[in-house]
Structures are given as structure tokens and as C-alpha cells.
mmCIF file of C-alpha atoms and ligand atoms in Angstrom:
data_model
loop_
_atom_site.group_PDB
_atom_site.id
_atom_site.type_symbol
_atom_site.label_atom_id
_atom_site.label_comp_id
_atom_site.label_asym_id
_atom_site.label_seq_id
_atom_site.Cartn_x
_atom_site.Cartn_y
_atom_site.Cartn_z
ATOM 1 C CA MET J 1 33.426 80.680 9.592
ATOM 2 C CA HIS J 2 35.814 83.252 9.129
ATOM 3 C CA SER J 3 37.197 82.780 5.395
ATOM 4 C CA ASP J 4 33.483 82.741 4.373
ATOM 5 C CA LEU J 5 33.162 86.403 5.544
ATOM 6 C CA TYR J 6 35.511 87.668 2.730
ATOM 7 C CA ARG J 7 33.871 85.712 0.043
ATOM 8 C CA CYS J 8 31.023 86.940 -2.231
ATOM 9 C CA ARG J 9 28.022 84.784 -1.378
ATOM 10 C CA VAL J 10 26.815 85.077 -5.296
ATOM 11 C CA CYS J 11 30.397 83.994 -7.008
ATOM 12 C CA GLY J 12 32.627 83.075 -4.417
ATOM 13 C CA LEU J 13 35.639 85.719 -5.140
ATOM 14 C CA GLU J 14 37.521 86.568 -1.976
ATOM 15 C CA GLN J 15 37.125 90.079 -1.091
ATOM 16 C CA ASP J 16 39.616 92.932 0.479
ATOM 17 C CA ASP J 17 36.902 93.739 3.219
ATOM 18 C CA PRO J 18 34.126 91.480 4.331
ATOM 19 C CA PRO J 19 31.030 92.410 1.896
ATOM 20 C CA TRP J 20 28.941 92.032 5.449
ATOM 21 C CA GLY J 21 31.145 93.011 7.794
ATOM 22 C CA GLU J 22 33.644 91.530 10.237
ATOM 23 C CA ASP J 23 30.055 90.268 12.019
ATOM 24 C CA GLY J 24 28.351 89.357 8.632
ATOM 25 C CA LEU J 25 25.555 91.446 9.590
ATOM 26 C CA VAL J 26 26.128 94.810 8.045
ATOM 27 C CA PRO J 27 26.559 94.839 4.214
ATOM 28 C CA THR J 28 29.116 97.429 2.939
ATOM 29 C CA PHE J 29 27.128 98.123 -0.394
ATOM 30 C CA GLU J 30 30.128 97.445 -2.404
ATOM 31 C CA ILE J 31 30.088 95.929 -5.855
ATOM 32 C CA CYS J 32 31.896 92.503 -6.359
ATOM 33 C CA VAL J 33 34.164 93.046 -9.073
ATOM 34 C CA CYS J 34 33.658 89.982 -10.783
ATOM 35 C CA CYS J 35 30.120 89.407 -10.420
ATOM 36 C CA GLY J 36 28.712 92.590 -10.113
ATOM 37 C CA SER J 37 26.594 91.792 -7.013
ATOM 38 C CA GLU J 38 25.957 94.869 -4.736
ATOM 39 C CA PHE J 39 26.620 93.319 -1.256
ATOM 40 C CA GLY J 40 23.493 94.091 0.782
ATOM 41 C CA TYR J 41 20.877 93.805 -2.430
ATOM 42 C CA GLU J 42 21.345 90.800 -4.628
ATOM 43 C CA ASP J 43 22.851 88.530 -1.833
ATOM 44 C CA ALA J 44 20.658 89.591 1.014
ATOM 45 C CA THR J 45 18.786 86.288 0.799
ATOM 46 C CA LEU J 46 19.762 82.737 -0.324
ATOM 47 C CA ALA J 47 16.716 83.040 -3.174
ATOM 48 C CA GLY J 48 18.274 86.406 -4.255
ATOM 49 C CA VAL J 49 22.013 84.819 -4.096
ATOM 50 C CA LEU J 50 20.639 82.008 -6.105
ATOM 51 C CA ARG J 51 18.534 83.875 -8.572
ATOM 52 C CA LYS J 52 21.632 86.327 -9.283
ATOM 53 C CA ARG J 53 24.281 83.629 -9.573
ATOM 54 C CA ALA J 54 22.146 81.686 -12.035
ATOM 55 C CA ALA J 55 21.593 84.742 -14.143
ATOM 56 C CA TRP J 56 25.401 85.457 -13.952
ATOM 57 C CA LEU J 57 26.371 82.188 -15.003
ATOM 58 C CA ALA J 58 23.908 82.090 -18.148
ATOM 59 C CA ALA J 59 25.373 85.362 -18.969
ATOM 60 C CA GLY J 60 28.878 83.549 -19.271
ATOM 61 C CA ALA J 61 30.050 84.500 -15.897
ATOM 62 C CA LYS J 62 31.652 87.743 -17.086
ATOM 63 C CA TRP J 63 33.618 89.929 -14.422
ATOM 64 C CA GLU J 64 32.084 93.121 -13.890
ATOM 65 C CA SER J 65 35.387 94.758 -13.880
ATOM 66 C CA PRO J 66 37.750 92.751 -16.245
ATOM 67 C CA ARG J 67 40.976 94.542 -15.118
ATOM 68 C CA PHE J 68 40.856 92.607 -11.701
ATOM 69 C CA LYS J 69 40.575 89.152 -13.365
ATOM 70 C CA PRO J 70 43.453 87.042 -12.817
ATOM 71 C CA ASP J 71 45.503 85.153 -15.497
ATOM 72 C CA GLY J 72 44.317 81.546 -15.475
ATOM 73 C CA TRP J 73 41.222 82.300 -13.695
ATOM 74 C CA ASP J 74 38.954 79.378 -12.910
ATOM 75 C CA LEU J 75 35.506 79.442 -12.650
ATOM 76 C CA ASN J 76 34.841 76.234 -10.696
ATOM 77 C CA SER J 77 37.495 76.625 -8.400
ATOM 78 C CA GLN J 78 36.009 80.135 -7.588
ATOM 79 C CA LEU J 79 32.356 78.509 -6.910
ATOM 80 C CA ASP J 80 33.763 76.107 -4.763
ATOM 81 C CA CYS J 81 34.625 79.091 -2.304
ATOM 82 C CA ILE J 82 31.001 80.251 -2.054
ATOM 83 C CA PRO J 83 29.937 80.316 1.742
ATOM 84 C CA ILE J 84 28.468 76.844 2.533
ATOM 85 C CA ALA J 85 25.128 78.597 3.479
ATOM 86 C CA TYR J 86 24.993 80.072 -0.192
ATOM 87 C CA ARG J 87 25.592 76.989 -1.989
ATOM 88 C CA LYS J 88 22.519 74.831 -3.706
HETATM 89 ZN ZN1 ZN Z 1 30.693 88.024 -6.628
#
């Protein structure tokens, strides 16, 4: 799905550019400002995504770059946006 291409596989945050490119195959190696995942590294496999997400949630779901955190941010709404193939 197109919209899934713009979402972090780990935390579901919408990104300005697709983390794995327009074809979903070539990672940008950018860092998610929310969960801190590096696209192409922690999110390269389903197991890696689930491991990183569990660790991020266990640590309190903190923003890697808090200045990007919107007012009224809702964790569960964002988790609902995780690409379907990377949900548990
Ligand atoms: Zn993320």
C-alpha cells in the first residue's frame, strides 16, 4: 500500500520520504525521529522490527528527537498505522 511506504515499520510514524524508497526495496538509512530506528537496519526483517518495537515500548516509547513530537501525540493511534506486514 502506498501509505504504508511512508510509515516507520517499527513505530508507525509517517515520514516525509518513504523509509524504503518508492519501491519499498531500497532503504534510506535515515533515522526515525520517533523510535530512533535506522531504516535498513533495525527494520530490515520482521523479527528485527518486533524486537526494536518491544525494546522501544519497554523503554517508555520516547521520541528520539523530542522537538518533532506533536502536541497531543497519541501512541496507540500511531501504532495503529504500522504497516500491516509488520504488525504482530
Ligand atoms: Zn519509528
